[in-house]
Amino acid sequence: MFFTWAPNKNYLMVLRALRFFGVLYVVLCVSVTQQSFANFESSASHAILMDSETNSVLYEKKADELMYPASMSKLMTLALVFREMSSGKLKLDDEIFISVNAWRNGGAPSRTSAMFASVKSKVSLKDILQGIVVQSGNDASIAIAEAMYGSEQAFAEEMTKLARELGLSKSIFSNATGLPSPNHKMTARELAELSIYLIKTYPEYYTYFAQKEFKYKRYRFINRNPLLSQNIGVDGLKTGFVKDAGYGITISAKRGDRRLVAVINGLKSKKERTSEARRLLEWGFRSFKSFRLFNPDETVGYIRVWGGEKTYLPLTGDENGVNIYLPRIGDSRLRASIVYDGPLKTPIKKGQKVASLRIRTQGSTSTQVPLYAAETVKPSGFIWQGIDSLIFLAFGWLYHAI
């Protein structure tokens, strides 16, 4: 059950913030240019652009619609591999067996992207990783899936399981490669969220995505991500193509201390994919600026607690406060709400993530910032818990944020 809080009615602090941005809006309207925020439109059928630090959505187009991700879904394949490497269960010098199945359905006979590993040979995990990241090798992907879970099907089921654990509720996987399959689908938003997860959770392995070439036996593979060589801050992630979906790319770029992640799909050619990805990134870096809504220790709002020594729990942002990206030019009026799963039960520890602040501008920018308990709340006595239960059953509307 979700509860929302309208700050323009209930909370003075956000009123002040809204007044501030109202003034900002007036100032910015004087400086409108031809390349304004509202005029941007991607030619991709599906697209999303996110700031990795604040999770601000700077642009989206059919971002929650399931699509065929092609080799971009190898990011989830790699997420499982990185998890095992991080735990010590897999090591770079481990040897991975190339089965007849991996060779036939993902290697040279498949006529798909492959690292051309020899059938029934053993390849180091280090080479397998480079084969997947740089060359998008389907033989490498199938081989590591079989090595880890015995079969590609079992591996795909684990991919879907991990997706759910990460909060990716729509993605479904039926293979380790992204080769065409009716039930193998992801959304642009979940691809972007998965990318941010990989970047933040496995920085030591993320460096593989910036590798421009991979030499294996007599082969010299050039990374399929052409933007790595264009000196615009791009350092990953993965391209993809299947006939039914067109050309796509999941990409990340960093300039200074700011990182953007973009996903586009449904382009007609490699050339269009490259130019559209670059155009989206350049627009994102140029058109947005960071604003602080709340300082680190500032109370954002309060939410109702069930069965606690206190009735309402104060909320704060993280150690950096609440920061969002807004258009430099255009309408920056905000709509915000506190969203949480309720009734919120005790015990609650200080610093525990308990809610989110959802912020949306008049344009297509949206942000959902995590909110944390500003103090510890212990359970109340049995009698008060009973009274709280009766209140909730009779007047559920009372359990709201203020």
CSV table of C-alpha atoms in Angstrom, one decimal:
chain,number,residue,atom,x,y,z
A,1,MET,CA,0.0,0.0,0.0
A,2,PHE,CA,1.5,3.4,-1.0
A,3,PHE,CA,1.0,6.7,0.7
A,4,THR,CA,1.8,10.1,-0.8
A,5,TRP,CA,2.4,13.4,0.7
A,6,ALA,CA,1.7,16.7,-1.2
A,7,PRO,CA,4.4,19.1,0.0
A,8,ASN,CA,2.7,22.2,-1.4
A,9,LYS,CA,-0.1,21.6,1.1
A,10,ASN,CA,1.4,20.1,4.1
A,11,TYR,CA,5.0,21.0,4.6
A,12,LEU,CA,6.6,24.4,4.9
A,13,MET,CA,10.1,23.3,4.0
A,14,VAL,CA,9.2,22.2,0.5
A,15,LEU,CA,7.1,25.3,0.1
A,16,ARG,CA,10.2,27.3,0.6
A,17,ALA,CA,12.0,25.1,-2.0
A,18,LEU,CA,9.2,25.5,-4.4
A,19,ARG,CA,9.2,29.3,-4.0
A,20,PHE,CA,13.0,29.2,-4.7
A,21,PHE,CA,12.5,27.3,-7.9
A,22,GLY,CA,9.6,29.5,-8.8
A,23,VAL,CA,12.0,32.4,-8.8
A,24,LEU,CA,14.5,30.4,-10.7
A,25,TYR,CA,11.9,29.6,-13.3
A,26,VAL,CA,11.2,33.3,-13.9
A,27,VAL,CA,14.9,34.0,-14.3
A,28,LEU,CA,15.5,31.1,-16.7
A,29,CYS,CA,12.6,31.9,-18.9
A,30,VAL,CA,14.5,35.1,-19.9
A,31,SER,CA,17.3,32.9,-21.3
A,32,VAL,CA,15.4,30.4,-23.4
A,33,THR,CA,17.4,29.2,-26.5
A,34,GLN,CA,16.4,27.2,-29.6
A,35,GLN,CA,17.8,24.1,-27.9
A,36,SER,CA,15.4,24.2,-25.0
A,37,PHE,CA,14.7,21.4,-22.6
A,38,ALA,CA,11.2,20.8,-23.8
A,39,ASN,CA,12.1,20.5,-27.5
A,40,PHE,CA,14.4,17.4,-27.2
A,41,GLU,CA,13.0,14.2,-28.7
A,42,SER,CA,14.9,11.0,-29.3
A,43,SER,CA,14.5,9.1,-32.6
A,44,ALA,CA,14.9,5.8,-30.6
A,45,SER,CA,11.7,3.7,-30.0
A,46,HIS,CA,12.7,3.3,-26.4
A,47,ALA,CA,15.0,5.6,-24.4
A,48,ILE,CA,16.0,6.7,-21.0
A,49,LEU,CA,18.7,9.1,-19.6
A,50,MET,CA,19.6,8.9,-15.9
A,51,ASP,CA,22.1,10.6,-13.6
A,52,SER,CA,23.8,7.8,-11.7
A,53,GLU,CA,24.3,9.7,-8.4
A,54,THR,CA,20.9,11.0,-7.8
A,55,ASN,CA,18.9,8.5,-10.0
A,56,SER,CA,17.3,11.5,-11.6
A,57,VAL,CA,15.5,10.6,-14.9
A,58,LEU,CA,16.4,13.4,-17.3
A,59,TYR,CA,14.6,11.9,-20.3
A,60,GLU,CA,12.4,8.9,-21.0
A,61,LYS,CA,10.5,7.4,-23.9
A,62,LYS,CA,8.6,4.2,-23.4
A,63,ALA,CA,11.1,3.4,-20.7
A,64,ASP,CA,8.8,0.9,-18.9
A,65,GLU,CA,7.7,-1.0,-22.0
A,66,LEU,CA,9.3,-4.4,-22.4
A,67,MET,CA,11.5,-4.8,-25.4
A,68,TYR,CA,14.1,-7.2,-26.8
A,69,PRO,CA,17.4,-6.1,-25.3
A,70,ALA,CA,19.6,-8.3,-27.5
A,71,SER,CA,23.2,-8.4,-26.2
A,72,MET,CA,22.5,-5.6,-23.8
A,73,SER,CA,21.1,-8.3,-21.5
A,74,LYS,CA,24.6,-9.7,-21.2
A,75,LEU,CA,24.9,-7.0,-18.5
A,76,MET,CA,22.8,-9.4,-16.3
A,77,THR,CA,25.0,-12.3,-17.3
A,78,LEU,CA,28.0,-10.3,-16.2
A,79,ALA,CA,26.2,-9.3,-13.0
A,80,LEU,CA,26.1,-13.0,-12.0
A,81,VAL,CA,29.7,-13.5,-12.9
A,82,PHE,CA,30.9,-10.4,-11.0
A,83,ARG,CA,28.9,-11.6,-8.0
A,84,GLU,CA,30.7,-14.9,-7.9
A,85,MET,CA,34.1,-13.2,-8.5
A,86,SER,CA,33.5,-10.8,-5.7
A,87,SER,CA,32.7,-13.7,-3.3
A,88,GLY,CA,35.8,-15.5,-4.3
A,89,LYS,CA,34.0,-18.4,-5.9
A,90,LEU,CA,35.3,-17.6,-9.3
A,91,LYS,CA,38.9,-16.4,-10.1
A,92,LEU,CA,40.4,-14.9,-13.3
A,93,ASP,CA,42.7,-17.9,-13.8
A,94,ASP,CA,39.8,-20.4,-13.6
A,95,GLU,CA,39.4,-22.4,-16.8
A,96,ILE,CA,36.0,-22.5,-18.5
A,97,PHE,CA,35.1,-25.5,-20.7
A,98,ILE,CA,33.7,-24.8,-24.1
A,99,SER,CA,31.1,-27.4,-24.7
A,100,VAL,CA,29.7,-28.6,-28.0
A,101,ASN,CA,26.5,-26.7,-27.2
A,102,ALA,CA,28.4,-23.5,-26.5
A,103,TRP,CA,30.4,-23.8,-29.7
A,104,ARG,CA,27.5,-24.8,-31.9
A,105,ASN,CA,24.9,-22.3,-30.6
A,106,GLY,CA,27.2,-19.4,-29.8
A,107,GLY,CA,30.5,-20.0,-31.6
A,108,ALA,CA,31.5,-20.0,-35.2
A,109,PRO,CA,28.7,-22.4,-36.5
A,110,SER,CA,26.1,-20.1,-35.1
A,111,ARG,CA,27.1,-17.2,-37.3
A,112,THR,CA,26.5,-14.8,-34.4
A,113,SER,CA,28.9,-12.7,-32.4
A,114,ALA,CA,31.6,-15.0,-31.0
A,115,MET,CA,35.1,-15.1,-29.6
A,116,PHE,CA,35.7,-18.3,-31.7
A,117,ALA,CA,36.8,-20.4,-28.8
A,118,SER,CA,37.6,-24.0,-29.9
A,119,VAL,CA,35.1,-26.7,-29.2
A,120,LYS,CA,36.0,-28.8,-26.1
A,121,SER,CA,38.8,-26.4,-25.2
A,122,LYS,CA,39.4,-24.6,-21.9
A,123,VAL,CA,39.5,-20.8,-21.7
A,124,SER,CA,40.6,-18.7,-18.8
A,125,LEU,CA,37.8,-16.7,-17.1
A,126,LYS,CA,39.8,-13.6,-17.8
A,127,ASP,CA,39.6,-14.3,-21.6
A,128,ILE,CA,35.9,-15.3,-21.2
A,129,LEU,CA,35.1,-11.9,-19.6
A,130,GLN,CA,36.9,-10.0,-22.4
A,131,GLY,CA,35.2,-12.1,-24.9
A,132,ILE,CA,31.8,-11.1,-23.5
A,133,VAL,CA,32.5,-7.4,-22.9
A,134,VAL,CA,34.6,-6.5,-25.9
A,135,GLN,CA,33.4,-9.0,-28.6
A,136,SER,CA,29.9,-9.8,-27.2
A,137,GLY,CA,30.8,-13.5,-27.6
A,138,ASN,CA,27.8,-15.8,-27.4
A,139,ASP,CA,30.0,-18.8,-27.1
A,140,ALA,CA,31.7,-17.2,-24.0
A,141,SER,CA,28.3,-16.4,-22.5
A,142,ILE,CA,26.9,-19.9,-22.9
A,143,ALA,CA,30.1,-21.5,-21.6
A,144,ILE,CA,30.2,-19.4,-18.4
A,145,ALA,CA,26.5,-20.1,-17.8
A,146,GLU,CA,27.1,-23.8,-18.1
A,147,ALA,CA,30.2,-23.6,-15.9
A,148,MET,CA,28.3,-21.8,-13.1
A,149,TYR,CA,24.9,-23.5,-13.1
A,150,GLY,CA,25.2,-26.6,-15.2
A,151,SER,CA,23.0,-25.3,-18.0
A,152,GLU,CA,22.1,-22.1,-19.8
A,153,GLN,CA,18.4,-22.5,-18.7
A,154,ALA,CA,19.3,-22.8,-15.0
A,155,PHE,CA,21.6,-19.8,-15.4
A,156,ALA,CA,18.8,-17.8,-17.1
A,157,GLU,CA,16.5,-18.6,-14.2
A,158,GLU,CA,19.1,-17.2,-11.8
A,159,MET,CA,19.4,-14.1,-14.0
A,160,THR,CA,15.7,-13.5,-13.5
A,161,LYS,CA,16.0,-14.2,-9.7
A,162,LEU,CA,18.8,-11.7,-9.4
A,163,ALA,CA,16.8,-9.1,-11.3
A,164,ARG,CA,14.0,-9.4,-8.7
A,165,GLU,CA,16.5,-9.1,-5.9
A,166,LEU,CA,17.7,-5.9,-7.4
A,167,GLY,CA,14.2,-4.5,-7.7
A,168,LEU,CA,13.9,-5.1,-11.5
A,169,SER,CA,10.4,-6.3,-11.5
A,170,LYS,CA,9.7,-6.6,-15.3
A,171,SER,CA,12.9,-8.2,-16.8
A,172,ILE,CA,12.7,-11.8,-17.8
A,173,PHE,CA,15.6,-13.9,-19.1
A,174,SER,CA,15.6,-17.1,-21.1
A,175,ASN,CA,19.2,-17.3,-22.1
A,176,ALA,CA,22.7,-15.9,-21.3
A,177,THR,CA,23.3,-14.3,-24.7
A,178,GLY,CA,20.4,-12.1,-25.6
A,179,LEU,CA,19.8,-14.1,-28.8
A,180,PRO,CA,16.2,-13.9,-30.0
A,181,SER,CA,13.6,-15.5,-27.7
A,182,PRO,CA,10.0,-14.5,-27.2
A,183,ASN,CA,10.2,-14.4,-23.5
A,184,HIS,CA,13.6,-12.7,-23.2
A,185,LYS,CA,12.8,-9.0,-22.5
A,186,MET,CA,13.8,-6.0,-20.5
A,187,THR,CA,12.8,-2.4,-20.2
A,188,ALA,CA,15.1,0.6,-20.9
A,189,ARG,CA,14.6,1.8,-17.3
A,190,GLU,CA,15.7,-1.6,-15.8
A,191,LEU,CA,18.7,-1.7,-18.1
A,192,ALA,CA,19.8,1.7,-16.9
A,193,GLU,CA,19.2,0.7,-13.2
A,194,LEU,CA,21.2,-2.5,-13.8
A,195,SER,CA,24.0,-0.5,-15.3
A,196,ILE,CA,24.2,1.9,-12.3
A,197,TYR,CA,24.2,-1.1,-10.0
A,198,LEU,CA,27.2,-2.6,-11.9
A,199,ILE,CA,29.1,0.6,-11.9
A,200,LYS,CA,28.6,1.2,-8.1
A,201,THR,CA,28.9,-2.3,-6.9
A,202,TYR,CA,31.7,-3.6,-9.0
A,203,PRO,CA,34.0,-0.7,-9.8
A,204,GLU,CA,37.0,-3.0,-10.0
A,205,TYR,CA,35.3,-5.1,-12.8
A,206,TYR,CA,33.6,-2.2,-14.5
A,207,THR,CA,36.9,-1.2,-16.0
A,208,TYR,CA,36.6,-4.1,-18.5
A,209,PHE,CA,33.9,-2.1,-20.3
A,210,ALA,CA,36.4,0.6,-21.2
A,211,GLN,CA,38.7,-1.9,-22.9
A,212,LYS,CA,39.0,-0.9,-26.6
A,213,GLU,CA,40.3,-4.2,-28.0
A,214,PHE,CA,40.9,-7.8,-27.0
A,215,LYS,CA,43.5,-10.0,-28.6
A,216,TYR,CA,42.7,-13.7,-28.5
A,217,LYS,CA,44.8,-16.3,-30.4
A,218,ARG,CA,45.0,-15.0,-33.9
A,219,TYR,CA,42.0,-12.7,-33.5
A,220,ARG,CA,42.0,-9.0,-32.7
A,221,PHE,CA,38.5,-7.9,-31.5
A,222,ILE,CA,37.6,-4.2,-31.4
A,223,ASN,CA,35.1,-3.1,-28.8
A,224,ARG,CA,31.6,-2.9,-30.4
A,225,ASN,CA,31.0,0.4,-28.5
A,226,PRO,CA,32.4,3.0,-31.0
A,227,LEU,CA,31.8,5.9,-28.5
A,228,LEU,CA,34.8,4.7,-26.4
A,229,SER,CA,37.1,6.3,-29.0
A,230,GLN,CA,35.3,9.6,-29.3
A,231,ASN,CA,36.8,11.4,-26.3
A,232,ILE,CA,33.4,12.4,-24.7
A,233,GLY,CA,33.8,10.6,-21.4
A,234,VAL,CA,32.2,7.3,-22.4
A,235,ASP,CA,33.7,4.3,-20.5
A,236,GLY,CA,31.0,1.5,-21.1
A,237,LEU,CA,28.7,-0.5,-21.3
A,238,LYS,CA,27.1,-2.7,-24.1
A,239,THR,CA,25.7,-2.6,-27.6
A,240,GLY,CA,22.9,-4.9,-28.9
A,241,PHE,CA,21.1,-5.8,-32.1
A,242,VAL,CA,18.4,-8.3,-33.1
A,243,LYS,CA,16.2,-7.9,-36.2
A,244,ASP,CA,12.9,-7.6,-34.2
A,245,ALA,CA,14.2,-4.7,-32.0
A,246,GLY,CA,16.8,-2.9,-34.2
A,247,TYR,CA,20.0,-1.4,-32.9
A,248,GLY,CA,20.5,-0.4,-29.3
A,249,ILE,CA,23.1,0.6,-26.7
A,250,THR,CA,23.4,0.9,-23.0
A,251,ILE,CA,26.0,3.5,-22.3
A,252,SER,CA,27.7,5.5,-19.6
A,253,ALA,CA,29.8,8.6,-19.6
A,254,LYS,CA,31.6,10.6,-16.9
A,255,ARG,CA,32.6,14.2,-16.9
A,256,GLY,CA,34.2,15.6,-13.8
A,257,ASP,CA,32.3,14.0,-10.9
A,258,ARG,CA,29.1,13.6,-12.8
A,259,ARG,CA,28.1,10.3,-14.6
A,260,LEU,CA,25.1,9.8,-16.9
A,261,VAL,CA,23.7,6.4,-18.0
A,262,ALA,CA,21.6,6.2,-21.2
A,263,VAL,CA,19.7,3.4,-22.9
A,264,ILE,CA,18.4,3.6,-26.4
A,265,ASN,CA,16.9,0.9,-28.6
A,266,GLY,CA,15.0,0.5,-31.9
A,267,LEU,CA,17.4,2.4,-34.2
A,268,LYS,CA,17.8,1.6,-37.9
A,269,SER,CA,21.6,1.3,-38.2
A,270,LYS,CA,24.8,1.3,-36.3
A,271,LYS,CA,25.5,4.8,-37.5
A,272,GLU,CA,22.2,6.1,-36.2
A,273,ARG,CA,22.7,4.3,-32.9
A,274,THR,CA,26.1,6.0,-32.4
A,275,SER,CA,24.9,9.5,-33.3
A,276,GLU,CA,21.7,9.3,-31.3
A,277,ALA,CA,23.6,8.0,-28.2
A,278,ARG,CA,26.1,10.8,-28.4
A,279,ARG,CA,23.3,13.4,-29.0
A,280,LEU,CA,21.4,12.2,-25.9
A,281,LEU,CA,24.5,12.3,-23.7
A,282,GLU,CA,25.6,15.7,-24.9
A,283,TRP,CA,22.2,17.1,-24.3
A,284,GLY,CA,22.1,15.6,-20.8
A,285,PHE,CA,25.4,17.1,-19.8
A,286,ARG,CA,24.6,20.5,-21.3
A,287,SER,CA,21.0,21.0,-20.3
A,288,PHE,CA,20.9,20.1,-16.6
A,289,LYS,CA,22.3,21.4,-13.3
A,290,SER,CA,22.3,20.0,-9.8
A,291,PHE,CA,20.2,21.7,-7.1
A,292,ARG,CA,20.0,20.9,-3.4
A,293,LEU,CA,16.5,20.7,-1.9
A,294,PHE,CA,17.5,19.7,1.7
A,295,ASN,CA,20.8,19.7,3.7
A,296,PRO,CA,22.1,16.4,5.1
A,297,ASP,CA,20.5,16.8,8.6
A,298,GLU,CA,17.4,18.7,7.5
A,299,THR,CA,14.0,17.1,8.1
A,300,VAL,CA,12.2,16.4,4.8
A,301,GLY,CA,8.9,15.3,6.3
A,302,TYR,CA,7.2,12.8,8.7
A,303,ILE,CA,5.5,9.5,8.2
A,304,ARG,CA,3.0,7.6,10.4
A,305,VAL,CA,4.4,4.7,12.4
A,306,TRP,CA,2.4,1.6,13.5
A,307,GLY,CA,2.9,0.3,17.0
A,308,GLY,CA,5.7,2.6,18.0
A,309,GLU,CA,6.7,4.7,21.0
A,310,LYS,CA,6.3,7.7,18.6
A,311,THR,CA,3.4,8.3,16.3
A,312,TYR,CA,5.4,10.1,13.5
A,313,LEU,CA,8.9,9.4,12.3
A,314,PRO,CA,11.0,12.3,10.9
A,315,LEU,CA,12.8,11.7,7.6
A,316,THR,CA,16.1,12.9,6.2
A,317,GLY,CA,18.1,12.4,3.0
A,318,ASP,CA,21.5,10.7,3.0
A,319,GLU,CA,24.9,12.1,4.0
A,320,ASN,CA,24.7,14.5,1.0
A,321,GLY,CA,21.2,15.7,1.7
A,322,VAL,CA,18.6,15.7,-1.1
A,323,ASN,CA,20.0,16.7,-4.5
A,324,ILE,CA,18.3,16.6,-7.8
A,325,TYR,CA,19.0,17.6,-11.4
A,326,LEU,CA,16.8,20.2,-13.1
A,327,PRO,CA,16.8,21.8,-16.5
A,328,ARG,CA,19.0,24.8,-16.9
A,329,ILE,CA,16.4,26.3,-19.2
A,330,GLY,CA,12.7,25.7,-19.1
A,331,ASP,CA,9.9,25.2,-16.5
A,332,SER,CA,11.4,24.0,-13.2
A,333,ARG,CA,8.1,23.9,-11.2
A,334,LEU,CA,8.1,20.8,-9.0
A,335,ARG,CA,5.6,18.3,-7.8
A,336,ALA,CA,6.8,16.2,-4.9
A,337,SER,CA,5.4,13.4,-2.7
A,338,ILE,CA,6.7,11.1,0.0
A,339,VAL,CA,6.0,7.5,-0.9
A,340,TYR,CA,6.4,4.5,1.4
A,341,ASP,CA,5.0,1.0,2.1
A,342,GLY,CA,2.7,1.2,5.0
A,343,PRO,CA,1.8,0.8,7.7
A,344,LEU,CA,5.4,1.3,8.8
A,345,LYS,CA,6.1,-1.2,11.6
A,346,THR,CA,8.6,-0.9,14.4
A,347,PRO,CA,11.3,-1.4,15.4
A,348,ILE,CA,12.9,1.2,13.2
A,349,LYS,CA,16.6,2.0,13.4
A,350,LYS,CA,18.1,5.4,12.8
A,351,GLY,CA,19.5,5.5,9.2
A,352,GLN,CA,17.2,2.8,7.9
A,353,LYS,CA,15.7,3.4,4.5
A,354,VAL,CA,12.0,3.7,5.0
A,355,ALA,CA,10.6,5.9,2.2
A,356,SER,CA,11.3,7.9,-1.0
A,357,LEU,CA,10.8,11.4,-2.1
A,358,ARG,CA,9.4,11.4,-5.6
A,359,ILE,CA,9.9,14.6,-7.5
A,360,ARG,CA,8.7,15.5,-11.0
A,361,THR,CA,9.1,18.6,-13.1
A,362,GLN,CA,6.6,19.9,-15.7
A,363,GLY,CA,8.8,18.3,-18.3
A,364,SER,CA,10.0,14.7,-18.4
A,365,THR,CA,12.5,14.9,-15.5
A,366,SER,CA,11.7,12.8,-12.5
A,367,THR,CA,13.7,11.8,-9.4
A,368,GLN,CA,13.0,9.3,-6.7
A,369,VAL,CA,15.4,10.0,-3.8
A,370,PRO,CA,15.6,7.5,-0.8
A,371,LEU,CA,14.7,8.9,2.6
A,372,TYR,CA,16.0,7.6,5.9
A,373,ALA,CA,14.8,7.4,9.5
A,374,ALA,CA,16.2,10.4,11.4
A,375,GLU,CA,15.8,8.6,14.7
A,376,THR,CA,15.2,5.1,16.3
A,377,VAL,CA,11.7,4.2,17.1
A,378,LYS,CA,11.1,1.2,19.5
A,379,PRO,CA,7.9,-0.8,19.7
A,380,SER,CA,5.2,0.4,22.0
A,381,GLY,CA,3.3,-1.8,24.5
A,382,PHE,CA,0.8,-4.4,23.5
A,383,ILE,CA,-2.2,-2.2,24.3
A,384,TRP,CA,-1.0,0.7,22.1
A,385,GLN,CA,-0.3,-1.7,19.3
A,386,GLY,CA,-3.8,-2.9,19.5
A,387,ILE,CA,-5.2,0.6,19.5
A,388,ASP,CA,-3.0,1.4,16.4
A,389,SER,CA,-4.4,-1.7,14.6
A,390,LEU,CA,-8.0,-0.6,15.3
A,391,ILE,CA,-7.2,2.9,14.1
A,392,PHE,CA,-5.7,1.6,10.9
A,393,LEU,CA,-8.6,-0.8,10.2
A,394,ALA,CA,-11.1,2.0,10.8
A,395,PHE,CA,-9.3,5.0,9.4
A,396,GLY,CA,-6.5,3.8,7.1
A,397,TRP,CA,-6.4,7.3,5.6
A,398,LEU,CA,-4.8,8.6,8.9
A,399,TYR,CA,-1.6,6.7,8.0
A,400,HIS,CA,-0.1,9.4,5.8
A,401,ALA,CA,3.0,11.6,5.6
A,402,ILE,CA,3.1,15.2,6.7
